[in-house]
Amino acid sequence: MSGQSLLVPGKLSPTRSVPGNIRRPEYVGKPAPTPYTGPEVQTPETIEAMRRAGRIAARAMEEAAKLIAPGVTTDELDKVAHEYMCDHGAYPSTLGYRGFPKSLCTSVNEVICHGIPDSTVLRDGDIVNLDVTAYIGGVHGDNNATYLVGDVDEESRLLVERTREALNRAIKAVKPGRQINIIGRVIESYAKRFGYGVVRDFTGHGINSSFHSGLIIPHYDSPHATTVMQPGMTFTIEPMLTLGTHEYDMWDDGWTVVTKDRKRTAQFEHTLVVTDTGADILTLP
């Protein structure tokens, strides 16, 4: 495993502005979103709107990822994704969600999820996850991926490669008529082949006009995830695999989640719609 020192919180830059003509999600300026009470199965019009939002989120993530290199700060990555979304008429969904201060999440090394972009400088050998969600046309599109920074050790490279494969396998398991828990069963059985931990307390989720609809998509084989998938259902799959324990600690910022043993972790995510025969990815660039 890499001998990098553990992360510490950096300094936050001022909140970035969004042009006034860009529509905000209803939760901006509020302590929490209004609970979603609509259906999990979406209309064809909503699905197409989500495809547009997902495409912008995917491209914003790609643009930010182009900058990834030793010496770059995570705040610089936030700036690129923020400007891309705003330039394309989208609102960065994380900005102001339950008070989150930035336009994407940057989770480095032992950070499982929800890392806040700041003055942290990426180092040669790091891995960093970018999690980008765009809101446009009244709907959200959510995706993330883990990237290598410079020359990364083999153990970390394999973790990243296999986490991507876990997501791919889970997407292939999506079929109408199957229960949601098939998704976690596929991810967990694959991860166990390599002795990886599977994070349990942070999950995929329903998504549509709501950032998080209330539908839960566990990444482990949960006996409670018995909801049956139907054509038109929209949700994310976003497995988080670890080199050690799945247990975690949270920083004092109330967002940054790190592995309890401080070993590395990787994550990949797509927003999907269930089709008549499988799944269609809505977050493709």
mmCIF file of N, CA, C and O in Angstrom, residues 218-280:
data_model
loop_
_atom_site.group_PDB
_atom_site.id
_atom_site.type_symbol
_atom_site.label_atom_id
_atom_site.label_comp_id
_atom_site.label_asym_id
_atom_site.label_seq_id
_atom_site.Cartn_x
_atom_site.Cartn_y
_atom_site.Cartn_z
ATOM 1 N N PRO A 218 -28.573 -0.579 -1.727
ATOM 2 C CA PRO A 218 -27.389 -1.061 -0.991
ATOM 3 C C PRO A 218 -26.391 -1.720 -1.933
ATOM 4 O O PRO A 218 -26.762 -2.317 -2.945
ATOM 5 N N HIS A 219 -25.121 -1.641 -1.543
ATOM 6 C CA HIS A 219 -24.063 -2.262 -2.337
ATOM 7 C C HIS A 219 -23.597 -3.583 -1.731
ATOM 8 O O HIS A 219 -22.610 -4.165 -2.192
ATOM 9 N N TYR A 220 -24.317 -4.054 -0.727
ATOM 10 C CA TYR A 220 -24.097 -5.376 -0.156
ATOM 11 C C TYR A 220 -25.424 -6.129 -0.240
ATOM 12 O O TYR A 220 -26.464 -5.543 -0.567
ATOM 13 N N ASP A 221 -25.403 -7.412 0.033
ATOM 14 C CA ASP A 221 -26.599 -8.250 -0.122
ATOM 15 C C ASP A 221 -27.522 -8.032 1.077
ATOM 16 O O ASP A 221 -27.431 -8.738 2.080
ATOM 17 N N SER A 222 -28.405 -7.057 0.966
ATOM 18 C CA SER A 222 -29.312 -6.711 2.059
ATOM 19 C C SER A 222 -30.629 -7.469 1.934
ATOM 20 O O SER A 222 -31.294 -7.389 0.888
ATOM 21 N N PRO A 223 -31.054 -8.167 2.994
ATOM 22 C CA PRO A 223 -32.340 -8.860 2.937
ATOM 23 C C PRO A 223 -33.534 -7.906 2.925
ATOM 24 O O PRO A 223 -34.654 -8.326 2.638
ATOM 25 N N HIS A 224 -33.266 -6.644 3.215
ATOM 26 C CA HIS A 224 -34.354 -5.656 3.287
ATOM 27 C C HIS A 224 -34.612 -4.963 1.950
ATOM 28 O O HIS A 224 -35.645 -4.307 1.783
ATOM 29 N N ALA A 225 -33.695 -5.089 1.007
ATOM 30 C CA ALA A 225 -33.817 -4.375 -0.272
ATOM 31 C C ALA A 225 -34.652 -5.207 -1.245
ATOM 32 O O ALA A 225 -34.152 -5.726 -2.247
ATOM 33 N N THR A 226 -35.945 -5.336 -0.940
ATOM 34 C CA THR A 226 -36.819 -6.239 -1.694
ATOM 35 C C THR A 226 -37.675 -5.517 -2.733
ATOM 36 O O THR A 226 -38.498 -6.154 -3.399
ATOM 37 N N THR A 227 -37.495 -4.196 -2.880
ATOM 38 C CA THR A 227 -38.228 -3.471 -3.919
ATOM 39 C C THR A 227 -37.946 -4.111 -5.279
ATOM 40 O O THR A 227 -36.796 -4.416 -5.610
ATOM 41 N N VAL A 228 -38.985 -4.317 -6.044
ATOM 42 C CA VAL A 228 -38.839 -4.933 -7.361
ATOM 43 C C VAL A 228 -38.600 -3.845 -8.409
ATOM 44 O O VAL A 228 -39.324 -2.841 -8.461
ATOM 45 N N MET A 229 -37.591 -4.042 -9.231
ATOM 46 C CA MET A 229 -37.274 -3.076 -10.274
ATOM 47 C C MET A 229 -38.342 -3.103 -11.372
ATOM 48 O O MET A 229 -38.796 -4.181 -11.773
ATOM 49 N N GLN A 230 -38.710 -1.913 -11.826
ATOM 50 C CA GLN A 230 -39.711 -1.765 -12.883
ATOM 51 C C GLN A 230 -39.163 -0.858 -13.980
ATOM 52 O O GLN A 230 -38.391 0.063 -13.692
ATOM 53 N N PRO A 231 -39.563 -1.064 -15.225
ATOM 54 C CA PRO A 231 -39.143 -0.148 -16.291
ATOM 55 C C PRO A 231 -39.523 1.293 -15.952
ATOM 56 O O PRO A 231 -40.635 1.559 -15.485
ATOM 57 N N GLY A 232 -38.563 2.200 -16.153
ATOM 58 C CA GLY A 232 -38.792 3.609 -15.860
ATOM 59 C C GLY A 232 -38.288 4.052 -14.502
ATOM 60 O O GLY A 232 -38.225 5.255 -14.225
ATOM 61 N N MET A 233 -37.886 3.111 -13.628
ATOM 62 C CA MET A 233 -37.286 3.489 -12.346
ATOM 63 C C MET A 233 -35.904 4.088 -12.593
ATOM 64 O O MET A 233 -35.144 3.575 -13.422
ATOM 65 N N THR A 234 -35.596 5.142 -11.882
ATOM 66 C CA THR A 234 -34.299 5.808 -12.030
ATOM 67 C C THR A 234 -33.589 5.835 -10.682
ATOM 68 O O THR A 234 -34.177 6.212 -9.671
ATOM 69 N N PHE A 235 -32.317 5.442 -10.685
ATOM 70 C CA PHE A 235 -31.544 5.418 -9.445
ATOM 71 C C PHE A 235 -30.061 5.374 -9.774
ATOM 72 O O PHE A 235 -29.673 5.170 -10.926
ATOM 73 N N THR A 236 -29.248 5.571 -8.748
ATOM 74 C CA THR A 236 -27.796 5.456 -8.904
ATOM 75 C C THR A 236 -27.310 4.138 -8.325
ATOM 76 O O THR A 236 -27.896 3.589 -7.395
ATOM 77 N N ILE A 237 -26.232 3.636 -8.902
ATOM 78 C CA ILE A 237 -25.427 2.571 -8.286
ATOM 79 C C ILE A 237 -24.039 3.157 -8.127
ATOM 80 O O ILE A 237 -23.479 3.705 -9.076
ATOM 81 N N GLU A 238 -23.455 3.070 -6.923
ATOM 82 C CA GLU A 238 -22.183 3.758 -6.665
ATOM 83 C C GLU A 238 -21.340 3.018 -5.623
ATOM 84 O O GLU A 238 -21.100 3.523 -4.528
ATOM 85 N N PRO A 239 -20.883 1.801 -5.939
ATOM 86 C CA PRO A 239 -20.150 1.010 -4.951
ATOM 87 C C PRO A 239 -18.893 1.695 -4.455
ATOM 88 O O PRO A 239 -18.160 2.327 -5.205
ATOM 89 N N MET A 240 -18.678 1.556 -3.133
ATOM 90 C CA MET A 240 -17.478 2.050 -2.457
ATOM 91 C C MET A 240 -16.765 0.836 -1.876
ATOM 92 O O MET A 240 -17.284 0.199 -0.952
ATOM 93 N N LEU A 241 -15.606 0.486 -2.427
ATOM 94 C CA LEU A 241 -14.835 -0.659 -1.963
ATOM 95 C C LEU A 241 -13.578 -0.176 -1.245
ATOM 96 O O LEU A 241 -13.008 0.858 -1.598
ATOM 97 N N THR A 242 -13.154 -0.932 -0.237
ATOM 98 C CA THR A 242 -12.020 -0.527 0.590
ATOM 99 C C THR A 242 -10.971 -1.627 0.655
ATOM 100 O O THR A 242 -11.281 -2.812 0.506
ATOM 101 N N LEU A 243 -9.732 -1.227 0.915
ATOM 102 C CA LEU A 243 -8.652 -2.194 1.089
ATOM 103 C C LEU A 243 -8.703 -2.860 2.457
ATOM 104 O O LEU A 243 -8.021 -3.853 2.690
ATOM 105 N N GLY A 244 -9.504 -2.306 3.349
ATOM 106 C CA GLY A 244 -9.622 -2.864 4.696
ATOM 107 C C GLY A 244 -11.069 -2.896 5.149
ATOM 108 O O GLY A 244 -11.941 -3.408 4.459
ATOM 109 N N THR A 245 -11.322 -2.316 6.296
ATOM 110 C CA THR A 245 -12.653 -2.346 6.890
ATOM 111 C C THR A 245 -13.642 -1.458 6.134
ATOM 112 O O THR A 245 -13.245 -0.475 5.503
ATOM 113 N N HIS A 246 -14.929 -1.809 6.240
ATOM 114 C CA HIS A 246 -15.977 -0.939 5.695
ATOM 115 C C HIS A 246 -16.423 0.089 6.722
ATOM 116 O O HIS A 246 -17.211 0.976 6.406
ATOM 117 N N GLU A 247 -15.926 -0.015 7.938
ATOM 118 C CA GLU A 247 -16.319 0.927 8.990
ATOM 119 C C GLU A 247 -15.627 2.272 8.760
ATOM 120 O O GLU A 247 -14.597 2.350 8.100
ATOM 121 N N TYR A 248 -16.203 3.314 9.333
ATOM 122 C CA TYR A 248 -15.732 4.659 8.986
ATOM 123 C C TYR A 248 -15.777 5.613 10.179
ATOM 124 O O TYR A 248 -16.428 5.364 11.198
ATOM 125 N N ASP A 249 -15.079 6.719 10.022
ATOM 126 C CA ASP A 249 -15.170 7.884 10.904
ATOM 127 C C ASP A 249 -15.577 9.074 10.047
ATOM 128 O O ASP A 249 -15.394 9.059 8.821
ATOM 129 N N MET A 250 -16.098 10.105 10.697
ATOM 130 C CA MET A 250 -16.450 11.332 9.985
ATOM 131 C C MET A 250 -15.684 12.509 10.576
ATOM 132 O O MET A 250 -15.557 12.631 11.795
ATOM 133 N N TRP A 251 -15.168 13.348 9.705
ATOM 134 C CA TRP A 251 -14.476 14.545 10.164
ATOM 135 C C TRP A 251 -15.457 15.516 10.834
ATOM 136 O O TRP A 251 -16.680 15.402 10.657
ATOM 137 N N ASP A 252 -14.892 16.482 11.518
ATOM 138 C CA ASP A 252 -15.712 17.472 12.221
ATOM 139 C C ASP A 252 -16.536 18.342 11.275
ATOM 140 O O ASP A 252 -17.481 19.003 11.715
ATOM 141 N N ASP A 253 -16.202 18.338 9.963
ATOM 142 C CA ASP A 253 -16.992 19.149 9.021
ATOM 143 C C ASP A 253 -18.379 18.561 8.770
ATOM 144 O O ASP A 253 -19.232 19.192 8.133
ATOM 145 N N GLY A 254 -18.626 17.342 9.274
ATOM 146 C CA GLY A 254 -19.935 16.725 9.127
ATOM 147 C C GLY A 254 -20.176 16.101 7.761
ATOM 148 O O GLY A 254 -21.273 15.603 7.496
ATOM 149 N N TRP A 255 -19.163 16.101 6.915
ATOM 150 C CA TRP A 255 -19.294 15.562 5.564
ATOM 151 C C TRP A 255 -18.253 14.496 5.230
ATOM 152 O O TRP A 255 -18.579 13.443 4.708
ATOM 153 N N THR A 256 -16.986 14.787 5.491
ATOM 154 C CA THR A 256 -15.893 13.945 5.005
ATOM 155 C C THR A 256 -15.866 12.618 5.762
ATOM 156 O O THR A 256 -15.646 12.577 6.972
ATOM 157 N N VAL A 257 -16.073 11.522 5.024
ATOM 158 C CA VAL A 257 -16.149 10.181 5.594
ATOM 159 C C VAL A 257 -14.859 9.435 5.245
ATOM 160 O O VAL A 257 -14.509 9.319 4.068
ATOM 161 N N VAL A 258 -14.133 8.951 6.255
ATOM 162 C CA VAL A 258 -12.863 8.256 6.033
ATOM 163 C C VAL A 258 -12.932 6.845 6.607
ATOM 164 O O VAL A 258 -13.642 6.584 7.577
ATOM 165 N N THR A 259 -12.195 5.933 6.009
ATOM 166 C CA THR A 259 -12.155 4.571 6.531
ATOM 167 C C THR A 259 -11.580 4.573 7.943
ATOM 168 O O THR A 259 -10.636 5.316 8.241
ATOM 169 N N LYS A 260 -12.154 3.749 8.809
ATOM 170 C CA LYS A 260 -11.712 3.736 10.211
ATOM 171 C C LYS A 260 -10.255 3.317 10.338
ATOM 172 O O LYS A 260 -9.527 3.819 11.211
ATOM 173 N N ASP A 261 -9.805 2.415 9.447
ATOM 174 C CA ASP A 261 -8.402 1.991 9.502
ATOM 175 C C ASP A 261 -7.503 2.845 8.610
ATOM 176 O O ASP A 261 -6.307 2.593 8.497
ATOM 177 N N ARG A 262 -8.107 3.841 7.959
ATOM 178 C CA ARG A 262 -7.403 4.803 7.089
ATOM 179 C C ARG A 262 -6.763 4.142 5.874
ATOM 180 O O ARG A 262 -5.870 4.715 5.246
ATOM 181 N N LYS A 263 -7.264 2.962 5.513
ATOM 182 C CA LYS A 263 -6.807 2.347 4.266
ATOM 183 C C LYS A 263 -7.599 2.941 3.103
ATOM 184 O O LYS A 263 -8.664 3.519 3.273
ATOM 185 N N ARG A 264 -7.078 2.751 1.908
ATOM 186 C CA ARG A 264 -7.650 3.421 0.742
ATOM 187 C C ARG A 264 -8.995 2.823 0.311
ATOM 188 O O ARG A 264 -9.309 1.663 0.598
ATOM 189 N N THR A 265 -9.723 3.642 -0.431
ATOM 190 C CA THR A 265 -11.054 3.275 -0.887
ATOM 191 C C THR A 265 -11.296 3.906 -2.251
ATOM 192 O O THR A 265 -10.734 4.958 -2.565
ATOM 193 N N ALA A 266 -12.107 3.246 -3.069
ATOM 194 C CA ALA A 266 -12.436 3.763 -4.404
ATOM 195 C C ALA A 266 -13.934 3.642 -4.629
ATOM 196 O O ALA A 266 -14.619 2.839 -3.987
ATOM 197 N N GLN A 267 -14.441 4.443 -5.574
ATOM 198 C CA GLN A 267 -15.871 4.467 -5.866
ATOM 199 C C GLN A 267 -16.095 4.830 -7.330
ATOM 200 O O GLN A 267 -15.333 5.611 -7.911
ATOM 201 N N PHE A 268 -17.155 4.255 -7.914
ATOM 202 C CA PHE A 268 -17.634 4.638 -9.242
ATOM 203 C C PHE A 268 -19.152 4.684 -9.202
ATOM 204 O O PHE A 268 -19.779 3.922 -8.464
ATOM 205 N N GLU A 269 -19.733 5.558 -10.046
ATOM 206 C CA GLU A 269 -21.196 5.755 -10.002
ATOM 207 C C GLU A 269 -21.741 6.127 -11.369
ATOM 208 O O GLU A 269 -21.129 6.890 -12.114
ATOM 209 N N HIS A 270 -22.933 5.600 -11.664
ATOM 210 C CA HIS A 270 -23.751 6.061 -12.784
ATOM 211 C C HIS A 270 -25.191 6.228 -12.314
ATOM 212 O O HIS A 270 -25.630 5.553 -11.374
ATOM 213 N N THR A 271 -25.910 7.113 -12.996
ATOM 214 C CA THR A 271 -27.366 7.189 -12.875
ATOM 215 C C THR A 271 -27.964 6.336 -13.987
ATOM 216 O O THR A 271 -27.543 6.434 -15.144
ATOM 217 N N LEU A 272 -28.944 5.507 -13.623
ATOM 218 C CA LEU A 272 -29.520 4.537 -14.551
ATOM 219 C C LEU A 272 -31.033 4.670 -14.622
ATOM 220 O O LEU A 272 -31.676 5.140 -13.685
ATOM 221 N N VAL A 273 -31.591 4.176 -15.724
ATOM 222 C CA VAL A 273 -33.028 3.932 -15.815
ATOM 223 C C VAL A 273 -33.218 2.461 -16.163
ATOM 224 O O VAL A 273 -32.496 1.914 -17.004
ATOM 225 N N VAL A 274 -34.157 1.822 -15.475
ATOM 226 C CA VAL A 274 -34.487 0.440 -15.794
ATOM 227 C C VAL A 274 -35.284 0.424 -17.101
ATOM 228 O O VAL A 274 -36.232 1.187 -17.269
ATOM 229 N N THR A 275 -34.875 -0.437 -18.023
ATOM 230 C CA THR A 275 -35.580 -0.582 -19.301
ATOM 231 C C THR A 275 -36.353 -1.900 -19.310
ATOM 232 O O THR A 275 -36.362 -2.635 -18.317
ATOM 233 N N ASP A 276 -36.971 -2.208 -20.425
ATOM 234 C CA ASP A 276 -37.720 -3.469 -20.541
ATOM 235 C C ASP A 276 -36.803 -4.680 -20.494
ATOM 236 O O ASP A 276 -37.248 -5.796 -20.205
ATOM 237 N N THR A 277 -35.519 -4.457 -20.791
ATOM 238 C CA THR A 277 -34.591 -5.596 -20.877
ATOM 239 C C THR A 277 -33.386 -5.497 -19.949
ATOM 240 O O THR A 277 -32.636 -6.462 -19.814
ATOM 241 N N GLY A 278 -33.176 -4.352 -19.318
ATOM 242 C CA GLY A 278 -32.000 -4.180 -18.471
ATOM 243 C C GLY A 278 -31.903 -2.770 -17.930
ATOM 244 O O GLY A 278 -32.829 -2.285 -17.298
ATOM 245 N N ALA A 279 -30.774 -2.119 -18.200
ATOM 246 C CA ALA A 279 -30.534 -0.776 -17.690
ATOM 247 C C ALA A 279 -29.944 0.097 -18.790
ATOM 248 O O ALA A 279 -29.160 -0.376 -19.611
ATOM 249 N N ASP A 280 -30.316 1.361 -18.778
ATOM 250 C CA ASP A 280 -29.750 2.355 -19.682
ATOM 251 C C ASP A 280 -29.030 3.377 -18.821
ATOM 252 O O ASP A 280 -29.614 3.936 -17.877
#
